[in-house]
Amino acid sequence: MLAKLSIFARYMLVNTSYRNPEIEKKIDLELGMPYSLKDRLKMGGVGSPALDIQSASLEIHNLLVVDNGRNRCNIEIRPKGILLRFRSRLDSYTLVIPYYKLVIYKGDIAQYSIYRDHYFVKVTADTKAIQKFFTRLIALKSEWSIDSGLPNEL
């Protein structure tokens, strides 16, 4: 299983426009299966509100620049990480970020930066719903790192 994950490591930014069972399986191995409906209701939801992208790493920026629309993304919480999804033209892209690779910075008053290795996305957090979501996400990451015995680095 470790060999499968290391092969998947270079495909952390994936095109998910079309259903691909192989990619879905690799995402599920890396981040765990999606929460059940019961768990989603208990958690108060696992998805973020729509997030406006202020800036992004070169690879993501090159995908976003070809589209004339607003650059927006959303985040889905999984048991062992998050999926950051965005669209460019007619394609959907997903950045797969396990908790052990997730780094979140609180920038300006209304800005959060989400990092995974050399990928990053800076989003506007101008509503209470978005700020509440990031507070919950940081708490889940901290809880996961305590449970897994890893150092708690945000």
Tab-separated table of N, CA and C in Angstrom:
chain	number	residue	atom	x	y	z
A	1	MET	N	0.825	-1.195	0.000
A	1	MET	CA	0.000	0.000	0.000
A	1	MET	C	0.868	1.258	0.000
A	2	LEU	N	2.017	1.225	0.672
A	2	LEU	CA	2.909	2.369	0.717
A	2	LEU	C	3.402	2.736	-0.676
A	3	ALA	N	3.677	1.735	-1.501
A	3	ALA	CA	4.133	2.000	-2.870
A	3	ALA	C	3.043	2.697	-3.678
A	4	LYS	N	1.780	2.300	-3.450
A	4	LYS	CA	0.674	2.942	-4.164
A	4	LYS	C	0.557	4.406	-3.780
A	5	LEU	N	0.741	4.713	-2.486
A	5	LEU	CA	0.639	6.094	-2.039
A	5	LEU	C	1.789	6.933	-2.569
A	6	SER	N	2.995	6.364	-2.644
A	6	SER	CA	4.121	7.134	-3.151
A	6	SER	C	3.959	7.422	-4.642
A	7	ILE	N	3.368	6.509	-5.393
A	7	ILE	CA	3.080	6.760	-6.810
A	7	ILE	C	2.053	7.880	-6.937
A	8	PHE	N	1.072	7.896	-6.025
A	8	PHE	CA	0.024	8.904	-6.069
A	8	PHE	C	0.536	10.274	-5.633
A	9	ALA	N	1.654	10.317	-4.899
A	9	ALA	CA	2.166	11.572	-4.348
A	9	ALA	C	2.435	12.617	-5.423
A	10	ARG	N	2.822	12.205	-6.603
A	10	ARG	CA	3.089	13.194	-7.640
A	10	ARG	C	1.822	13.662	-8.344
A	11	TYR	N	0.678	13.083	-8.033
A	11	TYR	CA	-0.588	13.468	-8.652
A	11	TYR	C	-1.512	14.124	-7.639
A	12	MET	N	-1.007	15.036	-6.836
A	12	MET	CA	-1.834	15.659	-5.810
A	12	MET	C	-2.790	16.698	-6.385
A	13	LEU	N	-2.467	17.284	-7.514
A	13	LEU	CA	-3.380	18.185	-8.211
A	13	LEU	C	-3.913	17.403	-9.398
A	14	VAL	N	-5.179	16.996	-9.312
A	14	VAL	CA	-5.721	16.103	-10.329
A	14	VAL	C	-6.945	16.717	-11.000
A	15	ASN	N	-7.116	16.386	-12.265
A	15	ASN	CA	-8.300	16.787	-13.010
A	15	ASN	C	-9.407	15.791	-12.674
A	16	THR	N	-10.475	16.279	-12.066
A	16	THR	CA	-11.580	15.409	-11.649
A	16	THR	C	-12.864	15.739	-12.407
A	17	SER	N	-12.711	16.204	-13.640
A	17	SER	CA	-13.884	16.540	-14.447
A	17	SER	C	-14.732	15.318	-14.762
A	18	TYR	N	-14.067	14.212	-14.997
A	18	TYR	CA	-14.758	12.985	-15.344
A	18	TYR	C	-14.483	11.937	-14.279
A	19	ARG	N	-15.437	11.088	-14.051
A	19	ARG	CA	-15.305	10.062	-13.020
A	19	ARG	C	-14.209	9.076	-13.425
A	20	ASN	N	-13.231	8.929	-12.547
A	20	ASN	CA	-12.141	7.995	-12.769
A	20	ASN	C	-12.002	7.147	-11.502
A	21	PRO	N	-12.466	5.909	-11.522
A	21	PRO	CA	-12.431	5.072	-10.315
A	21	PRO	C	-11.032	4.900	-9.727
A	22	GLU	N	-10.010	4.883	-10.568
A	22	GLU	CA	-8.647	4.716	-10.071
A	22	GLU	C	-8.224	5.925	-9.226
A	23	ILE	N	-8.509	7.123	-9.711
A	23	ILE	CA	-8.168	8.330	-8.955
A	23	ILE	C	-9.002	8.412	-7.684
A	24	GLU	N	-10.290	8.099	-7.776
A	24	GLU	CA	-11.155	8.115	-6.599
A	24	GLU	C	-10.644	7.156	-5.530
A	25	LYS	N	-10.195	5.992	-5.949
A	25	LYS	CA	-9.676	5.003	-5.006
A	25	LYS	C	-8.412	5.527	-4.325
A	26	LYS	N	-7.526	6.167	-5.097
A	26	LYS	CA	-6.300	6.715	-4.526
A	26	LYS	C	-6.595	7.843	-3.546
A	27	ILE	N	-7.570	8.682	-3.874
A	27	ILE	CA	-7.967	9.754	-2.955
A	27	ILE	C	-8.535	9.153	-1.676
A	28	ASP	N	-9.381	8.130	-1.812
A	28	ASP	CA	-9.963	7.478	-0.632
A	28	ASP	C	-8.891	6.815	0.228
A	29	LEU	N	-7.858	6.232	-0.391
A	29	LEU	CA	-6.754	5.648	0.374
A	29	LEU	C	-5.980	6.721	1.129
A	30	GLU	N	-5.776	7.850	0.493
A	30	GLU	CA	-4.980	8.927	1.087
A	30	GLU	C	-5.738	9.678	2.186
A	31	LEU	N	-7.019	9.975	1.957
A	31	LEU	CA	-7.771	10.838	2.873
A	31	LEU	C	-8.898	10.138	3.620
A	32	GLY	N	-9.153	8.891	3.322
A	32	GLY	CA	-10.276	8.196	3.935
A	32	GLY	C	-11.535	8.382	3.105
A	33	MET	N	-12.495	7.525	3.368
A	33	MET	CA	-13.763	7.593	2.644
A	33	MET	C	-14.533	8.856	3.040
A	34	PRO	N	-15.411	9.366	2.163
A	34	PRO	CA	-16.229	10.525	2.553
A	34	PRO	C	-17.082	10.173	3.769
A	35	TYR	N	-17.357	11.199	4.570
A	35	TYR	CA	-18.197	10.981	5.747
A	35	TYR	C	-19.598	10.544	5.328
A	36	SER	N	-20.217	9.725	6.161
A	36	SER	CA	-21.596	9.296	5.899
A	36	SER	C	-22.534	10.471	6.160
A	37	LEU	N	-23.758	10.342	5.690
A	37	LEU	CA	-24.740	11.406	5.876
A	37	LEU	C	-24.963	11.681	7.361
A	38	LYS	N	-25.005	10.627	8.150
A	38	LYS	CA	-25.194	10.767	9.596
A	38	LYS	C	-24.039	11.570	10.209
A	39	ASP	N	-22.815	11.241	9.827
A	39	ASP	CA	-21.646	11.957	10.346
A	39	ASP	C	-21.624	13.407	9.865
A	40	ARG	N	-22.022	13.633	8.622
A	40	ARG	CA	-22.064	14.998	8.084
A	40	ARG	C	-23.038	15.865	8.874
A	41	LEU	N	-24.200	15.297	9.181
A	41	LEU	CA	-25.184	16.046	9.957
A	41	LEU	C	-24.674	16.312	11.368
A	42	LYS	N	-24.027	15.307	11.963
A	42	LYS	CA	-23.492	15.446	13.318
A	42	LYS	C	-22.401	16.521	13.370
A	43	MET	N	-21.597	16.607	12.306
A	43	MET	CA	-20.506	17.585	12.261
A	43	MET	C	-20.985	18.985	11.859
A	44	GLY	N	-22.223	19.093	11.417
A	44	GLY	CA	-22.704	20.386	10.948
A	44	GLY	C	-22.252	20.694	9.536
A	45	GLY	N	-21.967	19.662	8.769
A	45	GLY	CA	-21.524	19.824	7.381
A	45	GLY	C	-20.030	19.611	7.253
A	46	VAL	N	-19.601	19.206	6.078
A	46	VAL	CA	-18.178	18.960	5.824
A	46	VAL	C	-17.644	19.814	4.682
A	47	GLY	N	-18.450	20.712	4.161
A	47	GLY	CA	-18.024	21.560	3.056
A	47	GLY	C	-17.944	23.013	3.461
A	48	SER	N	-17.059	23.728	2.806
A	48	SER	CA	-16.901	25.155	3.082
A	48	SER	C	-17.882	25.957	2.242
A	49	PRO	N	-18.116	27.204	2.632
A	49	PRO	CA	-18.809	28.110	1.707
A	49	PRO	C	-17.894	28.368	0.507
A	50	ALA	N	-18.406	28.998	-0.512
A	50	ALA	CA	-17.572	29.351	-1.671
A	50	ALA	C	-16.493	30.324	-1.219
A	51	LEU	N	-15.249	30.028	-1.583
A	51	LEU	CA	-14.103	30.833	-1.167
A	51	LEU	C	-13.511	31.544	-2.371
A	52	ASP	N	-13.326	32.854	-2.263
A	52	ASP	CA	-12.702	33.626	-3.341
A	52	ASP	C	-11.193	33.487	-3.248
A	53	ILE	N	-10.576	33.105	-4.358
A	53	ILE	CA	-9.122	32.919	-4.402
A	53	ILE	C	-8.462	34.270	-4.681
A	54	GLN	N	-7.547	34.683	-3.776
A	54	GLN	CA	-6.793	35.921	-3.977
A	54	GLN	C	-5.533	35.677	-4.794
A	55	SER	N	-4.815	34.600	-4.445
A	55	SER	CA	-3.616	34.230	-5.195
A	55	SER	C	-3.382	32.737	-5.021
A	56	ALA	N	-2.503	32.201	-5.867
A	56	ALA	CA	-2.254	30.757	-5.840
A	56	ALA	C	-0.855	30.480	-6.368
A	57	SER	N	-0.393	29.251	-6.134
A	57	SER	CA	0.910	28.840	-6.644
A	57	SER	C	0.875	28.822	-8.171
A	58	LEU	N	2.040	28.731	-8.766
A	58	LEU	CA	2.166	28.855	-10.221
A	58	LEU	C	1.306	27.849	-10.974
A	59	GLU	N	1.319	26.576	-10.577
A	59	GLU	CA	0.550	25.553	-11.287
A	59	GLU	C	-0.946	25.849	-11.233
A	60	ILE	N	-1.423	26.232	-10.069
A	60	ILE	CA	-2.850	26.531	-9.915
A	60	ILE	C	-3.184	27.836	-10.623
A	61	HIS	N	-2.324	28.832	-10.486
A	61	HIS	CA	-2.541	30.119	-11.157
A	61	HIS	C	-2.647	29.937	-12.673
A	62	ASN	N	-1.791	29.090	-13.244
A	62	ASN	CA	-1.833	28.856	-14.691
A	62	ASN	C	-3.150	28.223	-15.128
A	63	LEU	N	-3.772	27.445	-14.261
A	63	LEU	CA	-5.083	26.874	-14.580
A	63	LEU	C	-6.181	27.928	-14.441
A	64	LEU	N	-6.063	28.781	-13.441
A	64	LEU	CA	-7.098	29.780	-13.182
A	64	LEU	C	-7.075	30.934	-14.178
A	65	VAL	N	-5.912	31.271	-14.700
A	65	VAL	CA	-5.770	32.448	-15.549
A	65	VAL	C	-6.462	32.273	-16.914
A	66	VAL	N	-6.678	31.047	-17.359
A	66	VAL	CA	-7.314	30.833	-18.659
A	66	VAL	C	-8.830	31.040	-18.606
A	67	ASP	N	-9.357	31.167	-17.402
A	67	ASP	CA	-10.799	31.353	-17.236
A	67	ASP	C	-11.081	32.811	-16.899
A	68	ASN	N	-12.101	33.388	-17.494
A	68	ASN	CA	-12.438	34.784	-17.250
A	68	ASN	C	-13.370	34.980	-16.055
A	69	GLY	N	-13.880	33.898	-15.502
A	69	GLY	CA	-14.807	34.005	-14.382
A	69	GLY	C	-14.101	34.316	-13.079
A	70	ARG	N	-14.902	34.393	-12.011
A	70	ARG	CA	-14.337	34.609	-10.685
A	70	ARG	C	-13.587	33.353	-10.254
A	71	ASN	N	-12.464	33.550	-9.645
A	71	ASN	CA	-11.666	32.430	-9.165
A	71	ASN	C	-12.163	32.048	-7.775
A	72	ARG	N	-12.868	30.924	-7.724
A	72	ARG	CA	-13.455	30.456	-6.474
A	72	ARG	C	-13.084	29.002	-6.260
A	73	CYS	N	-13.123	28.607	-4.996
A	73	CYS	CA	-12.868	27.213	-4.661
A	73	CYS	C	-13.740	26.834	-3.470
A	74	ASN	N	-13.748	25.567	-3.156
A	74	ASN	CA	-14.402	25.096	-1.940
A	74	ASN	C	-13.579	23.965	-1.365
A	75	ILE	N	-13.824	23.658	-0.099
A	75	ILE	CA	-13.060	22.638	0.616
A	75	ILE	C	-14.016	21.591	1.146
A	76	GLU	N	-13.650	20.327	0.968
A	76	GLU	CA	-14.383	19.209	1.560
A	76	GLU	C	-13.494	18.563	2.604
A	77	ILE	N	-14.038	18.366	3.800
A	77	ILE	CA	-13.299	17.729	4.884
A	77	ILE	C	-13.469	16.224	4.783
A	78	ARG	N	-12.355	15.506	4.895
A	78	ARG	CA	-12.352	14.046	4.938
A	78	ARG	C	-11.727	13.623	6.271
A	79	PRO	N	-11.812	12.346	6.656
A	79	PRO	CA	-11.258	11.914	7.942
A	79	PRO	C	-9.751	12.152	8.102
A	80	LYS	N	-8.977	12.078	6.999
A	80	LYS	CA	-7.529	12.226	7.111
A	80	LYS	C	-6.981	13.388	6.291
A	81	GLY	N	-7.843	14.349	5.910
A	81	GLY	CA	-7.354	15.479	5.132
A	81	GLY	C	-8.487	16.248	4.491
A	82	ILE	N	-8.134	17.074	3.519
A	82	ILE	CA	-9.128	17.899	2.827
A	82	ILE	C	-8.952	17.786	1.317
A	83	LEU	N	-10.024	18.093	0.614
A	83	LEU	CA	-10.011	18.224	-0.842
A	83	LEU	C	-10.331	19.679	-1.159
A	84	LEU	N	-9.424	20.364	-1.826
A	84	LEU	CA	-9.653	21.736	-2.254
A	84	LEU	C	-9.997	21.678	-3.736
A	85	ARG	N	-11.210	22.089	-4.062
A	85	ARG	CA	-11.687	21.958	-5.446
A	85	ARG	C	-11.924	23.323	-6.072
A	86	PHE	N	-11.601	23.423	-7.362
A	86	PHE	CA	-11.863	24.643	-8.119
A	86	PHE	C	-12.113	24.277	-9.570
A	87	ARG	N	-12.647	25.237	-10.322
A	87	ARG	CA	-12.949	25.014	-11.732
A	87	ARG	C	-12.145	25.986	-12.587
A	88	SER	N	-11.803	25.515	-13.773
A	88	SER	CA	-11.158	26.345	-14.772
A	88	SER	C	-11.782	25.980	-16.111
A	89	ARG	N	-12.416	26.946	-16.709
A	89	ARG	CA	-13.214	26.702	-17.912
A	89	ARG	C	-14.241	25.616	-17.624
A	90	LEU	N	-14.195	24.509	-18.330
A	90	LEU	CA	-15.164	23.439	-18.109
A	90	LEU	C	-14.591	22.287	-17.294
A	91	ASP	N	-13.360	22.427	-16.819
A	91	ASP	CA	-12.712	21.349	-16.074
A	91	ASP	C	-12.755	21.618	-14.574
A	92	SER	N	-12.848	20.544	-13.811
A	92	SER	CA	-12.789	20.613	-12.350
A	92	SER	C	-11.456	20.035	-11.903
A	93	TYR	N	-10.820	20.689	-10.943
A	93	TYR	CA	-9.540	20.242	-10.414
A	93	TYR	C	-9.649	20.077	-8.905
A	94	THR	N	-8.899	19.123	-8.390
A	94	THR	CA	-8.890	18.854	-6.956
A	94	THR	C	-7.449	18.801	-6.477
A	95	LEU	N	-7.191	19.558	-5.410
A	95	LEU	CA	-5.902	19.493	-4.731
A	95	LEU	C	-6.107	18.639	-3.489
A	96	VAL	N	-5.442	17.491	-3.457
A	96	VAL	CA	-5.576	16.525	-2.373
A	96	VAL	C	-4.544	16.877	-1.301
A	97	ILE	N	-5.026	17.166	-0.069
A	97	ILE	CA	-4.125	17.588	0.998
A	97	ILE	C	-4.395	16.759	2.255
A	98	PRO	N	-3.533	15.774	2.545
A	98	PRO	CA	-3.671	15.055	3.812
A	98	PRO	C	-3.289	15.981	4.967
A	99	TYR	N	-3.834	15.712	6.167
A	99	TYR	CA	-3.576	16.584	7.310
A	99	TYR	C	-2.090	16.724	7.613
A	100	TYR	N	-1.315	15.659	7.420
A	100	TYR	CA	0.104	15.763	7.751
A	100	TYR	C	0.865	16.668	6.791
A	101	LYS	N	0.272	17.021	5.647
A	101	LYS	CA	0.878	17.956	4.698
A	101	LYS	C	0.206	19.327	4.731
A	102	LEU	N	-0.904	19.451	5.446
A	102	LEU	CA	-1.697	20.683	5.466
A	102	LEU	C	-1.080	21.710	6.402
A	103	VAL	N	-0.858	22.905	5.873
A	103	VAL	CA	-0.412	24.039	6.676
A	103	VAL	C	-1.353	25.191	6.381
A	104	ILE	N	-1.893	25.797	7.451
A	104	ILE	CA	-2.828	26.909	7.309
A	104	ILE	C	-2.241	28.118	8.021
A	105	TYR	N	-2.182	29.238	7.306
A	105	TYR	CA	-1.735	30.497	7.890
A	105	TYR	C	-2.894	31.484	7.880
A	106	LYS	N	-3.010	32.224	8.961
A	106	LYS	CA	-3.968	33.329	9.015
A	106	LYS	C	-3.188	34.559	8.625
A	107	GLY	N	-3.465	35.104	7.459
A	107	GLY	CA	-2.733	36.260	6.954
A	107	GLY	C	-3.324	37.549	7.479
A	108	ASP	N	-3.771	38.385	6.576
A	108	ASP	CA	-4.414	39.632	6.960
A	108	ASP	C	-5.696	39.345	7.725
A	109	ILE	N	-6.430	40.387	7.998
A	109	ILE	CA	-7.657	40.246	8.776
A	109	ILE	C	-8.620	39.264	8.111
A	110	ALA	N	-8.749	39.316	6.820
A	110	ALA	CA	-9.721	38.475	6.121
A	110	ALA	C	-9.048	37.583	5.083
A	111	GLN	N	-7.980	36.897	5.476
A	111	GLN	CA	-7.284	36.040	4.520
A	111	GLN	C	-6.699	34.813	5.214
A	112	TYR	N	-6.880	33.652	4.577
A	112	TYR	CA	-6.248	32.413	5.017
A	112	TYR	C	-5.433	31.868	3.857
A	113	SER	N	-4.283	31.280	4.182
A	113	SER	CA	-3.424	30.637	3.184
A	113	SER	C	-3.383	29.150	3.483
A	114	ILE	N	-3.628	28.342	2.461
A	114	ILE	CA	-3.633	26.888	2.588
A	114	ILE	C	-2.461	26.360	1.772
A	115	TYR	N	-1.576	25.621	2.437
A	115	TYR	CA	-0.371	25.115	1.783
A	115	TYR	C	-0.327	23.596	1.804
A	116	ARG	N	0.219	23.038	0.730
A	116	ARG	CA	0.583	21.631	0.651
A	116	ARG	C	1.847	21.569	-0.210
A	117	ASP	N	2.979	21.322	0.441
A	117	ASP	CA	4.274	21.315	-0.244
A	117	ASP	C	4.450	22.610	-1.031
A	118	HIS	N	4.596	22.535	-2.350
A	118	HIS	CA	4.806	23.739	-3.149
A	118	HIS	C	3.505	24.330	-3.692
A	119	TYR	N	2.378	23.713	-3.418
A	119	TYR	CA	1.083	24.267	-3.812
A	119	TYR	C	0.556	25.163	-2.698
A	120	PHE	N	-0.071	26.270	-3.069
A	120	PHE	CA	-0.759	27.085	-2.078
A	120	PHE	C	-1.915	27.826	-2.727
A	121	VAL	N	-2.888	28.158	-1.897
A	121	VAL	CA	-4.026	28.967	-2.306
A	121	VAL	C	-4.316	29.935	-1.171
A	122	LYS	N	-4.445	31.221	-1.493
A	122	LYS	CA	-4.815	32.231	-0.509
A	122	LYS	C	-6.249	32.639	-0.796
A	123	VAL	N	-7.094	32.544	0.235
A	123	VAL	CA	-8.515	32.813	0.057
A	123	VAL	C	-8.969	33.937	0.977
A	124	THR	N	-10.025	34.610	0.559
A	124	THR	CA	-10.630	35.668	1.348
A	124	THR	C	-11.574	35.053	2.366
A	125	ALA	N	-11.472	35.505	3.614
A	125	ALA	CA	-12.350	35.029	4.687
A	125	ALA	C	-13.100	36.233	5.240
A	126	ASP	N	-14.027	36.757	4.444
A	126	ASP	CA	-14.697	38.000	4.811
A	126	ASP	C	-16.065	37.815	5.461
A	127	THR	N	-16.469	36.584	5.703
A	127	THR	CA	-17.740	36.347	6.387
A	127	THR	C	-17.507	35.496	7.628
A	128	LYS	N	-18.451	35.562	8.544
A	128	LYS	CA	-18.336	34.765	9.770
A	128	LYS	C	-18.416	33.278	9.472
A	129	ALA	N	-19.176	32.886	8.458
A	129	ALA	CA	-19.296	31.471	8.096
A	129	ALA	C	-17.949	30.910	7.649
A	130	ILE	N	-17.203	31.681	6.871
A	130	ILE	CA	-15.896	31.224	6.401
A	130	ILE	C	-14.916	31.153	7.570
A	131	GLN	N	-14.922	32.153	8.426
A	131	GLN	CA	-14.027	32.146	9.582
A	131	GLN	C	-14.359	30.985	10.519
A	132	LYS	N	-15.639	30.700	10.699
A	132	LYS	CA	-16.059	29.576	11.544
A	132	LYS	C	-15.586	28.250	10.925
A	133	PHE	N	-15.681	28.131	9.597
A	133	PHE	CA	-15.231	26.917	8.923
A	133	PHE	C	-13.735	26.702	9.147
A	134	PHE	N	-12.928	27.751	8.995
A	134	PHE	CA	-11.487	27.596	9.179
A	134	PHE	C	-11.133	27.300	10.634
A	135	THR	N	-11.858	27.869	11.570
A	135	THR	CA	-11.641	27.542	12.980
A	135	THR	C	-11.896	26.056	13.217
A	136	ARG	N	-12.966	25.545	12.638
A	136	ARG	CA	-13.295	24.126	12.775
A	136	ARG	C	-12.260	23.245	12.071
A	137	LEU	N	-11.792	23.671	10.897
A	137	LEU	CA	-10.788	22.912	10.156
A	137	LEU	C	-9.476	22.834	10.943
A	138	ILE	N	-9.054	23.935	11.527
A	138	ILE	CA	-7.826	23.944	12.333
A	138	ILE	C	-7.984	23.034	13.546
A	139	ALA	N	-9.161	23.042	14.165
A	139	ALA	CA	-9.410	22.160	15.312
A	139	ALA	C	-9.377	20.691	14.893
A	140	LEU	N	-9.952	20.358	13.747
A	140	LEU	CA	-9.926	18.977	13.257
A	140	LEU	C	-8.498	18.523	12.946
A	141	LYS	N	-7.699	19.403	12.344
A	141	LYS	CA	-6.304	19.067	12.058
A	141	LYS	C	-5.542	18.835	13.362
A	142	SER	N	-5.761	19.677	14.351
A	142	SER	CA	-5.096	19.516	15.650
A	142	SER	C	-5.514	18.211	16.315
A	143	GLU	N	-6.799	17.926	16.255
A	143	GLU	CA	-7.311	16.678	16.827
A	143	GLU	C	-6.701	15.468	16.124
A	144	TRP	N	-6.603	15.530	14.802
A	144	TRP	CA	-6.016	14.427	14.046
A	144	TRP	C	-4.549	14.234	14.415
A	145	SER	N	-3.798	15.344	14.538
A	145	SER	CA	-2.370	15.210	14.843
A	145	SER	C	-2.160	14.674	16.254
A	146	ILE	N	-3.024	15.001	17.200
A	146	ILE	CA	-2.932	14.446	18.553
A	146	ILE	C	-3.245	12.959	18.525
A	147	ASP	N	-4.297	12.566	17.807
A	147	ASP	CA	-4.684	11.169	17.720
A	147	ASP	C	-3.629	10.320	17.015
A	148	SER	N	-2.952	10.897	16.020
A	148	SER	CA	-1.975	10.125	15.258
A	148	SER	C	-0.591	10.160	15.889
A	149	GLY	N	-0.396	10.982	16.896
A	149	GLY	CA	0.895	11.066	17.573
A	149	GLY	C	1.908	11.930	16.852
A	150	LEU	N	1.457	12.691	15.857
A	150	LEU	CA	2.361	13.581	15.137
A	150	LEU	C	2.456	14.917	15.853
A	151	PRO	N	3.553	15.668	15.646
A	151	PRO	CA	3.645	16.988	16.264
A	151	PRO	C	2.549	17.898	15.730
A	152	ASN	N	2.036	18.752	16.578
A	152	ASN	CA	0.935	19.632	16.212
A	152	ASN	C	1.496	20.900	15.585
A	153	GLU	N	1.622	20.923	14.270
A	153	GLU	CA	2.095	22.103	13.551
A	153	GLU	C	0.973	22.601	12.675
A	154	LEU	N	0.620	23.859	12.834
A	154	LEU	CA	-0.390	24.466	11.984
A	154	LEU	C	0.337	25.347	11.022
